[in-house]
Amino acid sequence: MSGYVMASSENNPSEHHNAEILSIDAGGTMTDTFLMDSNGEFTVGKAKTTPNDESRGFIRSSQDALEDWDLSVEEGFPNLVSTVYSGTAMLNRLVERESEVDVGILITGGMEDTPRMGRGRQSYTGYSYSDRLHVNTHKHPDPLIPRNQIRGVRERIDVKGNALVPLYEADVRDGVHDLLDQDVDHIVVMYLHSYKNGEHEQRTQEIAREIIDERGTDTSVMLSSEYYPTLKESERLNTVTAEAFAAEPSRDQLTNIQNSVDEQGGNVGVRVMASHGGTIDIHANELARTLISGPIGGMIGANYFGEQIGYDNLVCTDIGGTSFDMGVIIDNDWQIDYSPEMARLLLSLPMVNMESVGAGTGSYVRVNPTFDKIELGPESAGDQVGVSAVETDVETVTVTDCHVALGWIDPDNFLGGDMPIDRDVAEREIEEQVAEPLGMGVYEAAQGVIDILESKLQNDLEAVVTGEGYAPSNFKCLSYGGGGPVHTAGYTEDLGFDEVLIPEWAAGFSAFGCGAADYEYRYDQTTSIDIDADLSMEEAAATAGEELTTVWKNLEQKVEDEFKNSNIGRSEIDFQYNILGQYQGQLNSIDIESPVSRVDSPEKLERLIDTFEAEYRRTYSEEARSPELGHTVTQASVRGVRDVVKPEIPTEEKQGPAPPEDAFKDTREAYWDGEWMETQVYELHSLQPGNELTGPAVMEGAATTYALPPDCETYLDEHRVHHLRRTE
Amino acid sequence: MPESYPREHIEDLVDDNLEWNQLHNMMSDFKDADRFQKVRDVLQDRVDWDDPIIIPYADHLYVVAKSDTRWVIKCDCGHEFCEHDENWKTDALINVRDSEEEYLEIYPEDMHPHPEYMELREFFCPGCKTLLEVTNVMPGYPLVHEFEPDIETFYEEWIDEPIPAPEGQSA
Amino acid sequence: MRREKQRVHERQKEGKGVGWGGTTLREQFEELEENTEETDHYAGLEKLELKNEEPITYEQMFAQLRGDLVTAREVSKEVAATPIVEQEGELCYGLFTPEGDSIAVSTGIIVHVHTMSEAIKYMINHDYEESPGIEPGDIFVNNDTHVGDVHPCDIMTLIPIFHEGELVAWAGGVNHVIDAGAIGPGSMNVSQASRFGDGAYYTARKIGEDLEIYNSWKNDFPDKTRTPDFLKLDEKTRMTGCLMIRSAVNDIIDEYGIDRFKQLSREAVEDGRRGFRSRIQKTMLPGTYRGVSFVDALYEGQSNLTREYADENHIMHAPSELHVREDGSFQVSFEGANKWGWHPYNCTPAAIQGGIWVMLTQTVIPNSNVNDGAYYSCDFHLPVGSWANTQNTETAHAYAWHFLVSAWAPLWQHLSRGYFARGFWEEINAGNANTSNWLQGGGIDQFDKLHAVNSFESACEGVGARYVEDGEPHAAAIWNPEGDMGDAEVWEMTEPLPFLGRAVKPNTGGAGRRSGGAGFESMRTVKDVSRWLLYEMGNGYMTSDGGLFGGYPAASGYILNAQDTDLKERFENGDEYPQHDLDPESGTFESKIDGEITRRPEGISTPKQFDDYDMYLNYLRGGSGLGDPLERDPEDVLSDIHDGYVLPRHAKDAYAVVVDKVSEEAEHNSASHGEWEVDEAATERLREERMEERAEKAQPVSEWYEEQRDRIRNEENLIDDVKKTYESSMRMSVQFAEFYHEFWELPEDFEFELSEKAERSLENRFKSGTKRKWKNPTKGHETWLGVGRDDEPEVPYTWTAERSIRDLPTSTASFGDGIAGTATDDD
């Protein structure tokens, strides 16, 4: 389980390392460590995940990484200045619908079936395009909480926030007693429109706490008006329930991790990666924000990378075994999706917006017998690679098999030789499963598969960029993930990106990103602040402007309170203010970063509206603008960021264009666009900044292969980032 | 995609032993080429009689070969209805629900058809009394002959196989 | 674009049309029809050259086109204002050949795969190339259902795409608007008798050029509705999407060349045509499949009707016949359908065909290759003058879906019978639920604005039972498999109708070995409105979907309202109030409210006024069941009780399962509290007894037949509405009349005796004859009769027990121009 040093190939391995940044990702089976020292050099470690006490896996994985630098945990930990943890335990509780705790729900009377009815959408969330059409496949997932742990309380707050039905307090008492009889650990309270007026929920909490005290239990009461107070009851309820059901049980685990860091002499607060793209303290109120963190690490890393190097607009692309994840960074900021789907539940968590398509290097390749055409996925062999991986039991050809057949991947050196690959098997199976049914040659078919995948990725990528109202030429495309660099040239072809970049540490880029995440809290509040078209700017500022300002101030306070938990004062926090805005009557809003932190004057309000109009024109079109309808602010958000120590981007001296001799490995025949060509093979990590290569070439790294087709060239810059270019 | 599923898998399908995720996979995959033959063979094993099954006709019902020229519709209990191109319902037992009272056994008040506008006809197998079909029609509606399979075209042109016949009479 | 236009004008000076090679569009269209007919291959493409020679390029191009359509939909839908588009996704885009055949479609309401095709064909057939002209940058709109639409609230925008002076494709987008400007509020008003009450109709009209909408149009249509702002945003939505498609097509042409694009556009359709047949041959059995369905539209005694002669009850009679031919193609016939009616549920061919697509894509071809190719593998026989094809521009169509949804129920079963015979049991489904109730209305809303509402909770009905699993509860609608009921809080943003409860509704799914998926209900009150109207729309006296293989049909609908209530006082006093109507006969609702309570077993009401604190039940239907209910595992019946799918009393009656209540404590569901247990021994005994009862109670069909024959001959116990329906079908169809007479051995001159009113009603409608919309059709659209093949009867009617498909009679048309008469009225 040894780590590899990529960013510092020329350094003396016995040199002393001062481990500063520790980023740990505890997956379902393995816990990965990314460790960086004060010089920006880094290494990785691995250990088995230990679900019963995650701190053991945490320590062992850290140890594995530290050993590369001849350090023990006791020696390494005291120097740490930043420690970020992300785990899958929370998400697993949701996926498995199993938790250590029991949760009861008090809901607006009459709406008790809300979780089991679950929105029709949940019966096909996460399905492939064809299954979404194919109605026989639709099935509702189990609700998080069974119906008999849900009690109705008669009350109603209406859409304007007025009490239509008063709180029936006797219902609260009956409900609380019933749930306590069932020994629930948490009582979640969710009433309709409570995001707008939480009085009924608060009174419910008072009554419940009285009863809990009387009965001497340690049940907690959680209100949807305090956690995630956003419009849409099913999403709000799912989220606050997930907080109780999946996130709360992790608090002990996280405390254990903090304790073991402390015991080993560490003097650093463990932070957790959150879906909104920042890290939060393990004592944060809304811990369910950390349910989803893994895939967004890359986006955060890309953004950080862009900030450091001076790239404002980036398209991030990450290819793994099963999926292709894409995201857009504009002016060094990402976009937020406010209703992501996770574990087949709709949630109301702010999450870094990424598009994911079910196509990766492990995707199955099959011939549709109805149309005699090649189809990819949506199922995949995942980390089982393909039929050519003889130690696995994969039976269906995958994309990687095609690469093997075409000579792009060295059968003897896949994943550094850890995975035995048989090229003959790949060719035989491609022949049988793909080429023969289509009446094609085997290499032609293999090439065809890759072309189809790459043009699909190209289309999806283009859609993500143009869907935001931009052209690819506004962006640099960053390609990472273990499977990325082998396809980069293919899926970026013809799109016209400003530049195509491949960091040499592509395979470890997501872990790098987690280490680069800010310390950040963000709070969102659903609003319905109308800025009517017939008001003067003065009138609007005095009404709508004041209202929005008040909401922002409240959210600011919440952010401040969270930081206070970690003894961080207001002066250390950078605030950012956002709104979701729309034309009156619309249902969809767009996310605007406000140029002002208060809108209590006509000038400031005008600046905010101007920003909205510019964004709307760009996103949809001039034809789609409708300012004559007036505007509505549907959500206000405040983000508070506090600086933390980040990984260094390596900067090395440039050498000449010719690669050093020891970087050259071999030549072999590979198939490029219908032709077998002699192809040079290099050791990826032995190339030097300043080196230039012309295709056809293949660069083999420890966990990734970078393919350079004949009409391409690449240049390695001083940050160990490859720049891919077409030669024509 | 399996070109064909193992026989055990098809047995599980017929015997209702598959888990939802297996069923979902079968729905999502391309269709296996030999499903018909596999299902027919499993069903042939499951029935207590020897007449070769030509096609599964409806739940519990089959078209079977009595000779190489005579095909009849037969229930899995052994009851034989009629020639394959006739309406088996004319040989069935029938019960008609056409009153409020009879509707209320199945449906709550106001949630059933109005008896003057629509009746439920329940058709039972005279052999095993299994409810084979329920039709909801206006009073006075003729019996509907739901399915007339074109067996010759199917066997000869679609799957290119001989039509099953009793032993010694193979077509 | 100016250059593009110039190019067209230059060619016009040379006497050239915008068709390929300088022909006119109409010539090009006629040639395509000819080539298709002669070769039985789309456009005469016996070989798919591009696909065969450059399969990878072909796939890349197709995938890119489809991806662009999906993107256009995803992006543009955010511009819209109604939950109908934004939440429910009732928005769809297509790319069409110059002749109007769809090459590829986005996700969404795929029903419009073909409706927009018809609108384009209409423009070509009616020489739009000459006037008003089809030029680069033109914008057309259509919502005329006789031209190509399901109902007028689906509005489509069509934009031609040019290259070097030739028309190379059309981009089209369609969405469901919230108010159609009908005589009642909402998109699908129900009280009108004719087209003139349906709302505003626009027949394939040019509304702009140079990609600019005319000022003369901008406020024209929106201001004919109650929700002009919503309609303007909807139009911007469709424009945004169409422009994205236009630029995507230009990119593809730049990348692959115009010749490849033209070739692809043809081959994709032919490929779709072949794919459909191939899929059918792999999964179905050739032969004839039959079924019949009915639905009620009761107007007798309704208030607010626009015409006295509309004060009558209608029943839709949909005999459904499917031939699966030896080549895998479909022939679908509704021969025997009865006459259209003075209600807004009539259909046009575009509606029927569009509707069938959305269904077939859910079962037969659920993949990305959906296009008009499948249309070329299906022939439709839609009797002219029936509800399925009125060919009469006086008829109303606002909610054609009421009949469409009902008429398709047997089609699910045809497919399921084929899947059963073929062994693909995982695909079997007993059918779709009737997608109602439709909660609609309008008036001055909670924000003091004139507003209309149209709840799409109906996009989330129970689904019919699968063979391998129960039907999915509250999950889909036949016209949109991606169904969703939406959040209550979101509906309350646009509807002044606060929810007092929303729950799974027991006994809505049909009983069976596999039960139909349950529907649900929402109990709504009314708040902060003035002069507010609401109405119901759904089935009531009839259930339109049937059970399969011994399963029972789903429950039918009913209406429950309360007006002039004491709800406000009850809230103030902390008293009981109704949250549900889970068991309508329990009296619970009535015990918790005082007021004027309307509880009726019908499904349709015309707009009536509601005030604050009135109540309205929105009941969304369940799906039908499959298999003998006595074969259902008793433990599953127990779960049904605990899950609120079945009321305890029906365990015994419907399933012969004996359950005992063992505790009052548990609250498993909203419908029936308590913990129950199966008494296994008693259940076994009861099931044995039930089998004996069946034997005793049931009679041989031969005996029943004789009784029934006498009943019909003597017209005993048959109500006027039923007899009127039979007479209407027999007058429409010689074949149905013969079949009916032969089946019941009736005298040749037998006719049902009708009341004077019923007789007048039939006469009134039959005399209206036809008033066709298509004045200038090419061959393919000359008539909706001539769609059969030479070796099949034009009217493939085989409704007899004696006949089999192998000895079909010779070709005869059941009706032609003979019945055309003068119109009698005109609202």
PDB file of N, CA and C in Angstrom, chain C residues 481-516:
ATOM      1  N   PRO C 481     -45.035   9.318 -18.545  1.00  0.00           N
ATOM      2  CA  PRO C 481     -44.564   8.283 -17.616  1.00  0.00           C
ATOM      3  C   PRO C 481     -43.751   8.880 -16.470  1.00  0.00           C
ATOM      4  N   GLU C 482     -43.141  10.059 -16.705  1.00  0.00           N
ATOM      5  CA  GLU C 482     -42.382  10.686 -15.632  1.00  0.00           C
ATOM      6  C   GLU C 482     -43.337  11.512 -14.780  1.00  0.00           C
ATOM      7  N   GLY C 483     -44.251  10.831 -14.133  1.00  0.00           N
ATOM      8  CA  GLY C 483     -45.311  11.498 -13.396  1.00  0.00           C
ATOM      9  C   GLY C 483     -44.835  12.029 -12.056  1.00  0.00           C
ATOM     10  N   ASP C 484     -45.539  13.041 -11.578  1.00  0.00           N
ATOM     11  CA  ASP C 484     -45.177  13.615 -10.284  1.00  0.00           C
ATOM     12  C   ASP C 484     -46.379  14.382  -9.744  1.00  0.00           C
ATOM     13  N   MET C 485     -46.636  14.270  -8.464  1.00  0.00           N
ATOM     14  CA  MET C 485     -47.760  15.020  -7.908  1.00  0.00           C
ATOM     15  C   MET C 485     -47.334  16.404  -7.425  1.00  0.00           C
ATOM     16  N   GLY C 486     -46.046  16.651  -7.398  1.00  0.00           N
ATOM     17  CA  GLY C 486     -45.570  17.963  -6.962  1.00  0.00           C
ATOM     18  C   GLY C 486     -45.766  18.171  -5.464  1.00  0.00           C
ATOM     19  N   ASP C 487     -45.156  19.209  -4.938  1.00  0.00           N
ATOM     20  CA  ASP C 487     -45.298  19.514  -3.519  1.00  0.00           C
ATOM     21  C   ASP C 487     -46.532  20.379  -3.272  1.00  0.00           C
ATOM     22  N   ALA C 488     -47.207  20.118  -2.158  1.00  0.00           N
ATOM     23  CA  ALA C 488     -48.387  20.902  -1.795  1.00  0.00           C
ATOM     24  C   ALA C 488     -48.033  22.386  -1.705  1.00  0.00           C
ATOM     25  N   GLU C 489     -46.881  22.665  -1.120  1.00  0.00           N
ATOM     26  CA  GLU C 489     -46.496  24.074  -0.957  1.00  0.00           C
ATOM     27  C   GLU C 489     -46.350  24.779  -2.296  1.00  0.00           C
ATOM     28  N   VAL C 490     -45.908  24.068  -3.315  1.00  0.00           N
ATOM     29  CA  VAL C 490     -45.753  24.685  -4.635  1.00  0.00           C
ATOM     30  C   VAL C 490     -47.116  24.928  -5.278  1.00  0.00           C
ATOM     31  N   TRP C 491     -48.011  23.954  -5.168  1.00  0.00           N
ATOM     32  CA  TRP C 491     -49.359  24.176  -5.718  1.00  0.00           C
ATOM     33  C   TRP C 491     -50.014  25.374  -5.043  1.00  0.00           C
ATOM     34  N   GLU C 492     -49.778  25.518  -3.744  1.00  0.00           N
ATOM     35  CA  GLU C 492     -50.416  26.634  -3.036  1.00  0.00           C
ATOM     36  C   GLU C 492     -49.852  27.991  -3.466  1.00  0.00           C
ATOM     37  N   MET C 493     -48.683  27.992  -4.066  1.00  0.00           N
ATOM     38  CA  MET C 493     -48.150  29.256  -4.592  1.00  0.00           C
ATOM     39  C   MET C 493     -49.028  29.752  -5.737  1.00  0.00           C
ATOM     40  N   THR C 494     -49.577  28.820  -6.529  1.00  0.00           N
ATOM     41  CA  THR C 494     -50.357  29.247  -7.692  1.00  0.00           C
ATOM     42  C   THR C 494     -51.836  28.969  -7.546  1.00  0.00           C
ATOM     43  N   GLU C 495     -52.242  28.247  -6.486  1.00  0.00           N
ATOM     44  CA  GLU C 495     -53.660  27.916  -6.321  1.00  0.00           C
ATOM     45  C   GLU C 495     -54.133  28.373  -4.935  1.00  0.00           C
ATOM     46  N   PRO C 496     -55.193  29.157  -4.864  1.00  0.00           N
ATOM     47  CA  PRO C 496     -55.661  29.633  -3.550  1.00  0.00           C
ATOM     48  C   PRO C 496     -56.470  28.552  -2.841  1.00  0.00           C
ATOM     49  N   LEU C 497     -55.926  27.337  -2.811  1.00  0.00           N
ATOM     50  CA  LEU C 497     -56.681  26.177  -2.330  1.00  0.00           C
ATOM     51  C   LEU C 497     -55.842  25.392  -1.328  1.00  0.00           C
ATOM     52  N   PRO C 498     -55.768  25.863  -0.073  1.00  0.00           N
ATOM     53  CA  PRO C 498     -54.909  25.192   0.908  1.00  0.00           C
ATOM     54  C   PRO C 498     -55.261  23.712   1.080  1.00  0.00           C
ATOM     55  N   PHE C 499     -54.218  22.903   1.233  1.00  0.00           N
ATOM     56  CA  PHE C 499     -54.397  21.468   1.488  1.00  0.00           C
ATOM     57  C   PHE C 499     -54.771  21.265   2.952  1.00  0.00           C
ATOM     58  N   LEU C 500     -55.815  20.464   3.193  1.00  0.00           N
ATOM     59  CA  LEU C 500     -56.094  20.030   4.565  1.00  0.00           C
ATOM     60  C   LEU C 500     -55.666  18.584   4.747  1.00  0.00           C
ATOM     61  N   GLY C 501     -55.348  17.922   3.659  1.00  0.00           N
ATOM     62  CA  GLY C 501     -54.868  16.547   3.763  1.00  0.00           C
ATOM     63  C   GLY C 501     -54.515  16.022   2.399  1.00  0.00           C
ATOM     64  N   ARG C 502     -53.622  15.052   2.385  1.00  0.00           N
ATOM     65  CA  ARG C 502     -53.223  14.409   1.133  1.00  0.00           C
ATOM     66  C   ARG C 502     -52.800  13.003   1.515  1.00  0.00           C
ATOM     67  N   ALA C 503     -53.475  11.986   0.983  1.00  0.00           N
ATOM     68  CA  ALA C 503     -53.201  10.627   1.456  1.00  0.00           C
ATOM     69  C   ALA C 503     -53.460   9.598   0.374  1.00  0.00           C
ATOM     70  N   VAL C 504     -52.800   8.475   0.521  1.00  0.00           N
ATOM     71  CA  VAL C 504     -53.067   7.314  -0.328  1.00  0.00           C
ATOM     72  C   VAL C 504     -54.529   6.932  -0.153  1.00  0.00           C
ATOM     73  N   LYS C 505     -55.227   6.651  -1.249  1.00  0.00           N
ATOM     74  CA  LYS C 505     -56.653   6.377  -1.151  1.00  0.00           C
ATOM     75  C   LYS C 505     -56.911   4.883  -1.277  1.00  0.00           C
ATOM     76  N   PRO C 506     -57.559   4.307  -0.255  1.00  0.00           N
ATOM     77  CA  PRO C 506     -57.773   2.851  -0.265  1.00  0.00           C
ATOM     78  C   PRO C 506     -58.733   2.411  -1.367  1.00  0.00           C
ATOM     79  N   ASN C 507     -58.570   1.188  -1.792  1.00  0.00           N
ATOM     80  CA  ASN C 507     -59.470   0.529  -2.741  1.00  0.00           C
ATOM     81  C   ASN C 507     -59.582   1.252  -4.078  1.00  0.00           C
ATOM     82  N   THR C 508     -58.602   2.063  -4.407  1.00  0.00           N
ATOM     83  CA  THR C 508     -58.645   2.715  -5.715  1.00  0.00           C
ATOM     84  C   THR C 508     -58.045   1.822  -6.786  1.00  0.00           C
ATOM     85  N   GLY C 509     -57.008   1.052  -6.420  1.00  0.00           N
ATOM     86  CA  GLY C 509     -56.419   0.109  -7.366  1.00  0.00           C
ATOM     87  C   GLY C 509     -57.319  -1.111  -7.484  1.00  0.00           C
ATOM     88  N   GLY C 510     -57.373  -1.708  -8.673  1.00  0.00           N
ATOM     89  CA  GLY C 510     -58.214  -2.885  -8.881  1.00  0.00           C
ATOM     90  C   GLY C 510     -57.681  -4.085  -8.114  1.00  0.00           C
ATOM     91  N   ALA C 511     -58.592  -4.940  -7.634  1.00  0.00           N
ATOM     92  CA  ALA C 511     -58.197  -6.150  -6.909  1.00  0.00           C
ATOM     93  C   ALA C 511     -57.623  -7.166  -7.890  1.00  0.00           C
ATOM     94  N   GLY C 512     -56.767  -8.031  -7.372  1.00  0.00           N
ATOM     95  CA  GLY C 512     -56.204  -9.066  -8.224  1.00  0.00           C
ATOM     96  C   GLY C 512     -55.068  -9.780  -7.522  1.00  0.00           C
ATOM     97  N   ARG C 513     -54.549 -10.847  -8.162  1.00  0.00           N
ATOM     98  CA  ARG C 513     -53.364 -11.522  -7.605  1.00  0.00           C
ATOM     99  C   ARG C 513     -52.262 -10.475  -7.460  1.00  0.00           C
ATOM    100  N   ARG C 514     -52.156  -9.627  -8.453  1.00  0.00           N
ATOM    101  CA  ARG C 514     -51.357  -8.405  -8.316  1.00  0.00           C
ATOM    102  C   ARG C 514     -52.366  -7.262  -8.326  1.00  0.00           C
ATOM    103  N   SER C 515     -52.278  -6.404  -7.342  1.00  0.00           N
ATOM    104  CA  SER C 515     -53.292  -5.355  -7.289  1.00  0.00           C
ATOM    105  C   SER C 515     -52.836  -4.139  -8.091  1.00  0.00           C
ATOM    106  N   GLY C 516     -53.813  -3.390  -8.555  1.00  0.00           N
ATOM    107  CA  GLY C 516     -53.492  -2.164  -9.277  1.00  0.00           C
ATOM    108  C   GLY C 516     -52.892  -1.144  -8.321  1.00  0.00           C
TER     109      GLY C 516
END
